[in-house]
Short mmCIF file of C-alpha atoms (C1' of nucleotides) in Angstrom, two decimals:
data_model
loop_
_atom_site.label_atom_id
_atom_site.label_comp_id
_atom_site.label_asym_id
_atom_site.label_seq_id
_atom_site.Cartn_x
_atom_site.Cartn_y
_atom_site.Cartn_z
CA MET A 5 25.22 118.04 15.44
CA THR A 6 25.56 114.39 16.34
CA THR A 7 25.06 113.97 20.04
CA VAL A 8 27.57 111.85 21.88
CA ASP A 9 26.17 108.50 22.86
CA GLU A 10 27.84 108.37 26.25
CA PRO A 11 26.40 110.32 29.15
CA ALA A 12 28.81 112.88 30.55
CA GLY A 13 29.20 112.25 34.26
CA ARG A 14 30.18 108.61 34.46
CA ARG A 15 33.19 106.50 33.88
CA LEU A 16 32.78 103.82 31.29
CA THR A 17 35.02 100.81 30.88
CA GLU A 18 35.53 99.07 27.61
CA ARG A 19 33.28 96.32 28.80
CA GLY A 20 30.56 98.74 29.72
CA ALA A 21 30.83 100.49 26.40
CA LYS A 22 30.34 97.20 24.63
CA THR A 23 27.25 96.43 26.65
CA ARG A 24 25.92 99.86 25.98
CA THR A 25 26.52 99.47 22.28
CA ARG A 26 24.87 96.09 22.27
CA ILE A 27 21.77 97.59 23.83
CA ILE A 28 21.66 100.43 21.36
CA THR A 29 22.12 98.32 18.28
CA ALA A 30 19.49 95.83 19.39
CA ALA A 31 17.06 98.63 20.23
CA THR A 32 17.77 100.38 16.95
CA ASP A 33 16.97 97.27 15.01
CA LEU A 34 13.79 96.53 16.92
CA MET A 35 12.51 100.08 16.85
CA TYR A 36 13.14 100.30 13.15
CA THR A 37 11.29 97.14 12.27
CA ARG A 38 8.53 97.21 14.89
CA GLY A 39 8.30 100.88 15.63
CA VAL A 40 9.24 102.70 18.82
CA GLY A 41 5.92 102.26 20.58
CA ALA A 42 5.67 98.59 19.79
CA THR A 43 9.14 97.84 21.11
CA THR A 44 9.18 97.02 24.81
CA LEU A 45 12.17 97.19 27.05
CA ASP A 46 11.80 93.48 27.63
CA ASP A 47 12.17 93.01 23.89
CA VAL A 48 15.37 94.99 24.00
CA VAL A 49 16.61 93.01 26.98
CA ALA A 50 15.90 89.74 25.20
CA ALA A 51 17.41 90.80 21.90
CA SER A 52 20.55 92.28 23.38
CA GLY A 53 21.10 89.52 25.93
CA VAL A 54 21.59 92.06 28.67
CA SER A 55 19.82 92.28 31.98
CA LYS A 56 17.21 94.86 32.69
CA SER A 57 19.17 96.45 35.46
CA GLN A 58 21.93 97.04 32.95
CA LEU A 59 19.54 98.74 30.63
CA TYR A 60 18.61 101.08 33.44
CA HIS A 61 22.24 101.35 34.44
CA HIS A 62 23.03 102.81 31.03
CA PHE A 63 19.83 104.67 30.25
CA ALA A 64 17.57 106.73 32.44
CA GLY A 65 14.48 105.17 30.87
CA LYS A 66 12.81 104.41 27.62
CA ASP A 67 12.91 108.00 26.41
CA ALA A 68 16.65 108.15 26.91
CA LEU A 69 17.05 104.89 25.03
CA VAL A 70 14.92 106.18 22.18
CA ARG A 71 17.09 109.25 21.97
CA ALA A 72 20.20 107.13 21.89
CA VAL A 73 18.63 105.09 19.12
CA ILE A 74 17.93 108.26 17.20
CA ASP A 75 21.53 109.39 17.60
CA HIS A 76 22.73 106.00 16.49
CA SER A 77 20.42 105.73 13.50
CA GLY A 78 21.27 109.28 12.58
CA LYS A 79 24.98 108.62 12.66
CA ARG A 80 24.52 105.50 10.57
CA VAL A 81 22.47 107.24 7.92
CA ILE A 82 24.65 110.32 7.79
CA ASP A 83 27.84 108.27 7.57
CA ARG A 84 26.39 106.18 4.80
CA GLU A 85 25.16 109.21 2.91
CA ARG A 86 28.37 111.14 3.41
CA GLU A 87 30.23 108.26 1.85
CA ALA A 88 27.68 107.76 -0.91
CA LEU A 89 27.52 111.43 -1.86
CA ARG A 90 31.12 112.40 -1.23
CA ARG A 91 32.28 112.30 -4.82
CA VAL A 92 29.02 112.78 -6.63
CA SER A 93 29.28 115.75 -8.95
CA SER A 94 26.99 114.94 -11.85
CA ILE A 95 23.38 114.17 -12.56
CA ALA A 96 24.41 110.66 -13.52
CA GLY A 97 26.07 110.32 -10.14
CA LEU A 98 22.85 111.39 -8.42
CA ARG A 99 20.97 108.80 -10.40
CA ARG A 100 23.38 106.13 -9.24
CA TRP A 101 22.87 107.34 -5.70
CA ARG A 102 19.13 107.02 -6.21
CA ASP A 103 19.58 103.53 -7.64
CA ALA A 104 21.52 102.42 -4.58
CA LEU A 105 18.86 103.73 -2.19
CA VAL A 106 16.07 102.08 -4.12
CA ARG A 107 17.92 98.82 -4.48
CA ASN A 108 18.66 98.84 -0.79
CA ASN A 109 15.04 99.45 0.08
CA ALA A 110 13.89 96.82 -2.38
CA VAL A 111 15.36 93.93 -0.40
CA GLN A 112 12.57 94.42 2.14
CA HIS A 113 10.00 95.49 -0.45
CA GLY A 114 9.92 98.98 0.97
CA ALA A 115 8.96 97.78 4.44
CA TYR A 116 9.89 99.89 7.47
CA GLY A 117 10.61 102.95 5.36
CA CYS A 118 13.44 105.37 5.96
CA ALA A 119 15.29 104.78 9.22
CA LEU A 120 15.03 108.46 10.10
CA GLY A 121 11.69 109.18 8.50
CA SER A 122 9.78 106.53 10.40
CA LEU A 123 11.35 107.56 13.67
CA ALA A 124 10.43 111.14 12.92
CA SER A 125 6.86 110.33 12.10
CA GLU A 126 6.36 108.40 15.31
CA VAL A 127 8.31 110.55 17.70
CA ALA A 128 8.16 114.12 16.42
CA ASP A 129 4.98 115.09 18.23
CA ARG A 130 5.72 113.20 21.45
CA ASP A 131 9.29 114.16 22.36
CA ASP A 132 10.48 117.59 21.48
CA VAL A 133 14.15 116.90 22.11
CA ALA A 134 14.01 113.92 19.79
CA ARG A 135 12.13 115.98 17.23
CA GLN A 136 14.83 118.62 17.20
CA THR A 137 17.58 116.05 16.87
CA LEU A 138 15.82 114.50 13.92
CA SER A 139 15.26 117.90 12.42
CA GLY A 140 19.00 118.54 12.70
CA LEU A 141 19.79 115.20 11.12
CA PHE A 142 17.55 115.96 8.17
CA ALA A 143 19.29 119.31 7.85
CA GLU A 144 22.65 117.56 7.88
CA TRP A 145 21.52 115.11 5.23
CA GLU A 146 20.20 117.95 3.12
CA GLY A 147 23.55 119.66 3.60
CA LEU A 148 25.26 116.71 1.94
CA LEU A 149 22.88 117.01 -0.98
CA ALA A 150 23.46 120.75 -1.12
CA ASP A 151 27.18 120.06 -1.39
CA VAL A 152 26.52 117.87 -4.40
CA LEU A 153 24.41 120.54 -6.06
CA GLY A 154 27.13 123.05 -5.28
CA ARG A 155 29.59 120.86 -7.13
CA LEU A 156 27.16 120.68 -10.04
CA GLN A 157 27.22 124.44 -10.01
CA ASP A 158 31.00 124.56 -9.93
CA ALA A 159 31.10 122.21 -12.88
CA GLY A 160 28.78 124.51 -14.77
CA THR A 161 26.08 121.86 -14.90
CA LEU A 162 23.75 123.92 -12.77
CA PRO A 163 23.41 127.67 -13.28
CA ASP A 164 24.89 129.91 -10.60
CA ASP A 165 21.50 131.27 -9.62
CA ALA A 166 19.96 127.84 -9.09
CA PRO A 167 18.15 127.89 -5.73
CA ILE A 168 20.18 125.14 -4.13
CA ASP A 169 18.44 125.09 -0.78
CA GLU A 170 15.00 124.82 -2.32
CA LEU A 171 16.16 122.10 -4.67
CA THR A 172 17.67 120.24 -1.76
CA THR A 173 14.48 120.47 0.26
CA GLY A 174 12.48 119.30 -2.71
CA LEU A 175 14.81 116.39 -3.27
CA MET A 176 14.60 115.35 0.37
CA GLY A 177 10.83 115.68 0.22
CA ALA A 178 10.65 113.43 -2.81
CA LEU A 179 12.93 110.95 -1.08
CA GLN A 180 10.96 110.85 2.16
CA GLY A 181 7.63 110.76 0.40
CA GLY A 182 8.97 108.00 -1.77
CA TYR A 183 9.98 105.97 1.24
CA LEU A 184 6.52 106.37 2.74
CA MET A 185 4.71 105.38 -0.43
CA ALA A 186 6.97 102.38 -0.88
CA GLN A 187 6.30 101.36 2.68
CA THR A 188 2.56 101.65 2.19
CA ALA A 189 2.54 99.83 -1.13
CA HIS A 190 5.21 97.32 -0.11
CA ASP A 191 6.72 98.12 -3.48
CA VAL A 192 9.65 100.41 -4.18
CA THR A 193 8.44 101.60 -7.57
CA PRO A 194 6.75 104.77 -6.30
CA MET A 195 9.92 105.65 -4.42
CA ALA A 196 11.95 105.42 -7.59
CA THR A 197 9.39 107.45 -9.49
CA SER A 198 9.21 110.11 -6.85
CA ILE A 199 12.96 110.68 -6.66
CA ASP A 200 13.20 110.52 -10.43
CA MET A 201 10.85 113.42 -10.80
CA ALA A 202 12.97 115.54 -8.48
CA LEU A 203 16.12 114.60 -10.35
CA ASN A 204 14.44 115.28 -13.67
CA TYR A 205 13.60 118.74 -12.49
CA ILE A 206 17.15 119.40 -11.35
CA GLU A 207 18.40 118.09 -14.66
CA SER A 208 15.95 120.30 -16.53
CA LEU A 209 17.55 123.33 -14.92
CA SER A 210 20.87 122.34 -16.45
CA ALA A 211 19.85 121.84 -20.04
CA GLU A 212 18.98 125.39 -20.84
CA MET B 26 -12.65 101.40 -2.49
CA THR B 27 -13.95 102.90 0.71
CA THR B 28 -14.96 100.20 3.12
CA VAL B 29 -18.31 100.55 4.79
CA ASP B 30 -18.06 101.51 8.43
CA GLU B 31 -20.82 99.23 9.63
CA PRO B 32 -20.23 95.53 10.05
CA ALA B 33 -22.49 93.46 7.87
CA GLY B 34 -24.19 90.92 10.08
CA ARG B 35 -25.80 93.02 12.76
CA ARG B 36 -28.78 95.26 13.09
CA LEU B 37 -28.02 98.81 14.06
CA THR B 38 -30.46 101.26 15.51
CA GLU B 39 -30.15 104.97 15.00
CA ARG B 40 -29.00 105.31 18.55
CA GLY B 41 -26.38 102.64 18.10
CA ALA B 42 -25.15 104.25 14.94
CA LYS B 43 -24.68 107.52 16.75
CA THR B 44 -22.69 105.85 19.49
CA ARG B 45 -20.61 104.08 16.93
CA THR B 46 -19.91 107.34 15.15
CA ARG B 47 -19.04 109.04 18.39
CA ILE B 48 -16.48 106.34 19.12
CA ILE B 49 -14.95 106.58 15.68
CA THR B 50 -14.66 110.35 15.62
CA ALA B 51 -13.12 110.44 19.07
CA ALA B 52 -10.69 107.67 18.16
CA THR B 53 -9.83 109.34 14.87
CA ASP B 54 -8.97 112.56 16.61
CA LEU B 55 -6.90 110.87 19.31
CA MET B 56 -5.04 108.59 16.96
CA TYR B 57 -4.23 111.46 14.67
CA THR B 58 -2.81 113.69 17.38
CA ARG B 59 -1.23 111.08 19.65
CA GLY B 60 -0.61 108.27 17.25
CA VAL B 61 -2.29 104.89 17.10
CA GLY B 62 0.01 103.13 19.52
CA ALA B 63 -0.14 105.90 22.08
CA THR B 64 -3.93 105.95 22.07
CA THR B 65 -5.43 103.54 24.59
CA LEU B 66 -8.94 102.23 24.51
CA ASP B 67 -9.50 103.88 27.86
CA ASP B 68 -8.58 107.16 26.21
CA VAL B 69 -11.18 106.52 23.56
CA VAL B 70 -13.74 105.55 26.18
CA ALA B 71 -13.07 108.75 28.12
CA ALA B 72 -13.07 111.01 25.06
CA SER B 73 -16.21 109.58 23.56
CA GLY B 74 -18.10 109.29 26.83
CA VAL B 75 -19.04 105.72 26.03
CA SER B 76 -18.54 102.67 28.14
CA LYS B 77 -15.97 100.08 27.37
CA SER B 78 -18.49 97.38 26.75
CA GLN B 79 -19.99 99.59 24.08
CA LEU B 80 -16.66 99.92 22.42
CA TYR B 81 -16.40 96.16 22.33
CA HIS B 82 -19.99 95.89 21.30
CA HIS B 83 -19.27 97.89 18.18
CA PHE B 84 -15.72 96.78 17.47
CA ALA B 85 -14.05 93.42 17.78
CA GLY B 86 -10.95 94.96 19.32
CA LYS B 87 -8.39 97.66 18.90
CA ASP B 88 -7.38 96.52 15.43
CA ALA B 89 -10.95 96.74 14.22
CA LEU B 90 -11.25 100.21 15.69
CA VAL B 91 -8.04 101.27 14.00
CA ARG B 92 -9.36 100.02 10.70
CA ALA B 93 -12.57 101.94 11.19
CA VAL B 94 -10.50 105.02 11.95
CA ILE B 95 -8.56 104.49 8.74
CA ASP B 96 -11.77 104.20 6.76
CA HIS B 97 -13.12 107.30 8.40
CA SER B 98 -9.96 109.36 7.93
CA GLY B 99 -9.71 108.13 4.39
CA LYS B 100 -13.24 109.15 3.57
CA ARG B 101 -12.63 112.55 5.08
CA VAL B 102 -9.46 113.19 3.15
CA ILE B 103 -10.80 111.87 -0.13
CA ASP B 104 -14.01 113.87 0.18
CA ARG B 105 -12.04 117.01 0.93
CA GLU B 106 -9.65 116.42 -1.94
CA ARG B 107 -12.38 115.49 -4.37
CA GLU B 108 -14.02 118.78 -3.63
CA ALA B 109 -10.78 120.75 -3.71
CA LEU B 110 -9.58 119.25 -6.96
CA ARG B 111 -12.90 118.87 -8.74
CA ARG B 112 -12.62 121.93 -10.93
CA VAL B 113 -8.89 122.44 -11.00
CA SER B 114 -7.69 122.53 -14.57
CA SER B 115 -4.69 124.82 -14.57
CA ILE B 116 -1.29 125.13 -12.99
CA ALA B 117 -2.53 128.18 -11.11
CA GLY B 118 -5.35 126.08 -9.76
CA LEU B 119 -2.90 123.48 -8.54
CA ARG B 120 -0.93 126.21 -6.82
CA ARG B 121 -4.06 127.38 -5.05
CA TRP B 122 -4.69 123.79 -4.00
CA ARG B 123 -1.16 123.67 -2.62
CA ASP B 124 -1.72 126.95 -0.79
CA ALA B 125 -4.83 125.63 0.89
CA LEU B 126 -3.07 122.47 2.08
CA VAL B 127 -0.13 124.40 3.41
CA ARG B 128 -2.31 127.00 5.10
CA ASN B 129 -4.35 124.26 6.67
CA ASN B 130 -1.27 122.52 7.99
CA ALA B 131 0.19 125.79 9.21
CA VAL B 132 -2.43 126.26 11.92
CA GLN B 133 -0.78 123.43 13.85
CA HIS B 134 2.74 124.32 12.67
CA GLY B 135 2.95 121.13 10.72
CA ALA B 136 2.31 118.97 13.76
CA TYR B 137 0.74 115.50 13.31
CA GLY B 138 1.47 115.47 9.59
CA CYS B 139 -0.86 114.09 6.95
CA ALA B 140 -3.87 112.25 8.37
CA LEU B 141 -3.25 109.34 6.04
CA GLY B 142 0.51 109.50 5.91
CA SER B 143 1.05 109.24 9.64
CA LEU B 144 -1.41 106.39 9.91
CA ALA B 145 0.38 104.65 7.07
CA SER B 146 3.78 105.08 8.62
CA GLU B 147 2.67 103.65 11.93
CA VAL B 148 0.42 100.88 10.75
CA ALA B 149 1.73 99.71 7.38
CA ASP B 150 4.12 97.10 8.73
CA ARG B 151 1.89 95.85 11.55
CA ASP B 152 -1.51 95.28 9.93
CA ASP B 153 -1.59 94.16 6.35
CA VAL B 154 -5.28 94.78 5.86
CA ALA B 155 -4.87 98.34 7.08
CA ARG B 156 -1.84 98.76 4.86
CA GLN B 157 -3.78 97.70 1.79
CA THR B 158 -6.65 100.02 2.62
CA LEU B 159 -4.24 102.92 2.99
CA SER B 160 -2.53 101.94 -0.21
CA GLY B 161 -5.90 102.05 -1.95
CA LEU B 162 -6.68 105.43 -0.44
CA PHE B 163 -3.41 106.85 -1.71
CA ALA B 164 -4.23 105.44 -5.12
CA GLU B 165 -7.64 107.09 -4.99
CA TRP B 166 -6.06 110.39 -4.00
CA GLU B 167 -3.55 110.09 -6.79
CA GLY B 168 -6.43 109.32 -9.13
CA LEU B 169 -7.94 112.71 -8.32
CA LEU B 170 -4.63 114.35 -9.14
CA ALA B 171 -4.38 112.33 -12.33
CA ASP B 172 -7.79 113.68 -13.32
CA VAL B 173 -6.48 117.19 -12.90
CA LEU B 174 -3.44 116.47 -15.03
CA GLY B 175 -5.71 114.88 -17.60
CA ARG B 176 -7.67 118.11 -17.76
CA LEU B 177 -4.41 120.00 -18.18
CA GLN B 178 -3.74 117.74 -21.11
CA ASP B 179 -7.17 118.34 -22.58
CA ALA B 180 -6.61 122.05 -22.29
CA GLY B 181 -3.35 121.68 -24.16
CA THR B 182 -1.37 122.86 -21.17
CA LEU B 183 0.34 119.52 -20.81
CA PRO B 184 1.55 117.60 -23.86
CA ASP B 185 -0.34 114.47 -24.80
CA ASP B 186 2.62 112.25 -24.11
CA ALA B 187 3.16 113.58 -20.60
CA PRO B 188 3.55 110.60 -18.23
CA ILE B 189 0.58 111.40 -16.05
CA ASP B 190 0.91 108.48 -13.66
CA GLU B 191 4.56 109.20 -12.96
CA LEU B 192 3.84 112.87 -12.46
CA THR B 193 1.02 112.01 -10.10
CA THR B 194 3.21 109.69 -8.07
CA GLY B 195 5.91 112.33 -7.93
CA LEU B 196 3.46 114.94 -6.80
CA MET B 197 2.08 112.71 -4.08
CA GLY B 198 5.62 111.89 -3.01
CA ALA B 199 6.49 115.56 -2.72
CA LEU B 200 3.30 116.14 -0.77
CA GLN B 201 3.84 113.30 1.69
CA GLY B 202 7.52 114.07 2.09
CA GLY B 203 6.59 117.69 2.64
CA TYR B 204 4.14 116.75 5.37
CA LEU B 205 6.80 114.68 7.10
CA MET B 206 9.43 117.39 6.95
CA ALA B 207 6.98 119.97 8.21
CA GLN B 208 6.06 117.68 11.06
CA THR B 209 9.69 117.16 11.98
CA ALA B 210 10.60 120.83 11.72
CA HIS B 211 7.31 122.05 13.19
CA ASP B 212 7.35 124.49 10.31
CA VAL B 213 5.39 124.23 7.08
CA THR B 214 7.99 125.93 4.88
CA PRO B 215 9.66 122.72 3.68
CA MET B 216 6.25 121.33 2.78
CA ALA B 217 5.54 124.33 0.60
CA THR B 218 8.97 124.11 -0.99
CA SER B 219 8.65 120.41 -1.66
CA ILE B 220 5.29 120.65 -3.39
CA ASP B 221 6.45 123.71 -5.28
CA MET B 222 9.26 121.81 -6.85
CA ALA B 223 6.90 119.14 -8.11
CA LEU B 224 4.55 121.76 -9.50
CA ASN B 225 7.46 123.63 -11.08
CA TYR B 226 8.44 120.46 -12.87
CA ILE B 227 4.93 119.87 -14.12
CA GLU B 228 4.78 123.46 -15.25
CA SER B 229 8.11 123.11 -17.01
CA LEU B 230 6.66 120.35 -19.14
CA SER B 231 4.03 122.77 -20.40
CA ALA B 232 6.23 125.65 -21.46
CA GLU B 233 7.98 123.95 -24.31
"C1'" DC C 10 46.63 92.38 46.58
"C1'" DT C 11 42.80 94.80 47.81
"C1'" DA C 12 39.04 97.79 47.97
"C1'" DA C 13 36.13 100.50 45.48
"C1'" DA C 14 33.82 101.10 41.38
"C1'" DA C 15 31.62 99.09 37.58
"C1'" DC C 16 28.90 95.52 36.08
"C1'" DT C 17 25.50 91.62 36.06
"C1'" DG C 18 21.22 88.77 36.70
"C1'" DG C 19 16.85 88.35 37.91
"C1'" DA C 20 13.14 88.66 41.13
"C1'" DC C 21 9.84 92.08 42.18
"C1'" DT C 22 6.20 95.98 41.99
"C1'" DA C 23 2.73 99.28 40.74
"C1'" DA C 24 0.31 100.90 37.14
"C1'" DA C 25 -1.66 100.56 32.73
"C1'" DT C 26 -3.82 98.05 29.15
"C1'" DG C 27 -6.61 95.11 26.21
"C1'" DG C 28 -10.25 92.45 26.84
"C1'" DT C 29 -14.46 89.92 29.37
"C1'" DC C 30 -18.89 89.57 31.68
"C1'" DC C 31 -23.28 90.46 33.19
"C1'" DA C 32 -27.24 92.67 35.00
"C1'" DT C 33 -30.12 96.19 33.38
"C1'" DT C 34 -32.40 99.42 30.21
"C1'" DC C 35 -33.98 100.81 25.70
"C1'" DC C 36 -36.45 100.15 21.44
"C1'" DA C 37 -38.41 98.24 17.04
"C1'" DT C 38 -41.65 94.91 15.61
"C1'" DT C 39 -45.69 92.08 16.04
"C1'" DA D 2 -48.25 95.11 25.58
"C1'" DA D 3 -45.06 91.63 24.91
"C1'" DT D 4 -40.83 89.90 23.22
"C1'" DG D 5 -36.22 89.61 21.71
"C1'" DG D 6 -32.42 91.76 20.15
"C1'" DA D 7 -29.68 96.07 20.67
"C1'" DA D 8 -27.50 99.23 23.76
"C1'" DT D 9 -25.45 100.44 28.09
"C1'" DG D 10 -22.52 100.94 32.51
"C1'" DG D 11 -19.14 99.41 35.08
"C1'" DA D 12 -16.96 95.96 37.74
"C1'" DC D 13 -13.61 92.64 36.87
"C1'" DC D 14 -9.48 89.97 35.04
"C1'" DA D 15 -5.01 88.45 33.07
"C1'" DT D 16 -1.16 90.26 31.02
"C1'" DT D 17 2.14 93.41 29.87
"C1'" DT D 18 5.07 97.17 30.81
"C1'" DA D 19 8.14 100.59 32.66
"C1'" DG D 20 10.71 100.90 36.34
"C1'" DT D 21 13.09 99.23 41.14
"C1'" DC D 22 16.12 96.67 44.11
"C1'" DC D 23 19.66 94.02 45.72
"C1'" DA D 24 22.86 90.39 46.35
"C1'" DG D 25 26.69 88.85 44.05
"C1'" DT D 26 30.59 89.01 40.40
"C1'" DT D 27 34.06 91.25 37.54
"C1'" DT D 28 37.14 94.96 36.48
"C1'" DT D 29 40.10 98.71 37.52
"C1'" DA D 30 43.45 101.43 39.87
"C1'" DG D 31 46.59 102.26 43.54
#
DNA sequence: CTAAAACTGGACTAAATGGTCCATTCCATT
DNA sequence: AATGGAATGGACCATTTAGTCCAGTTTTAG
């Protein structure tokens, strides 16, 4: 699902790749903290220490850069989550996963929200390609959660007929909603509460 | 909690009030569908059929207009929800409430998301006053849900020691996360699933 | 070593945008 | 009917922004 960062038809030296990466990481950071619309290309130029012509050398325009940022953020989140969820196979493990997310979001008091969620909210209705990419990334993330629930099933913790996909969607909903509420309150408590409720429900399906 | 739309220190004729309202409703619509950042004042001027000087006569600037839009959207949502939740006092009633929200969001295939949620996501980290207003609106909305759960308690459906505030936060999280996922997928199914899980959990606390 | 390709910096432009100003008209109050 | 504040239209302005161009430098490959 992850789109390749590099455009197909051009040669790219190591030096160029570094420049390109520098642009993307700077843009990712800015667009996460300020929002896509509020981030100008001049901001990106200043933050990355790259000239404007280079920006246009590597990206067709702002839309293309935004899409690259989405790919990059997506890869970052998915990699992190793949690692975090890889060996989780218990409710307690899910709770530790939740703790890590909340703790991580607490350092900024919930500000900026979820890296993918805030991009989605801003971009979904204005760039259909970006929307679909983000939709795929959410699906991938949910897939990782579904794997965990599958392992819970294998371990006999969850019944075989547990509706894994629905549970996964519900868990992701609670997570995203939690991020948004934390962002609005500048307090991570509602995020913790929201995810907790989803986990409680999943746990309640086990203890039968 | 709702802030008054009119600024305190100035006289306002009926005609002026109408103009002011026209500006706000046009801006509310545009900012909901296009986003705050992507809505220009010229857009608002064109859509409301009002001159720019009028816009600046009634609002100190874009920020002030955005805040008025937040107040207006907030009032709209809270009024709608107050009415929708007023007499709900059963799980079935909550499910009907869910159905109505989902059906309503389905007409646009989930696009634009929650009127308050998308404003919050875009504005929370860039205007602290707006953020606090939105935070208050969410609290008000959650209060309406808490009232419903209280009635469930009174009816004996929910146990007396049910943690109403946590449940309310979880429900709002599922709702907001559902809106976001529906917006990203352009499909309301995940929204329905997400809220369902929260309601299932609440229901599970009853059947003990 | 050399030439082409890749890369770089920064000046430049056209359009858009938030915001200002002012001359004129409307309207409530006395 | 007069008066002053409210309302209005629209020209105007400074700045910002996405996007262009090009002259010059560095890297790569033969």
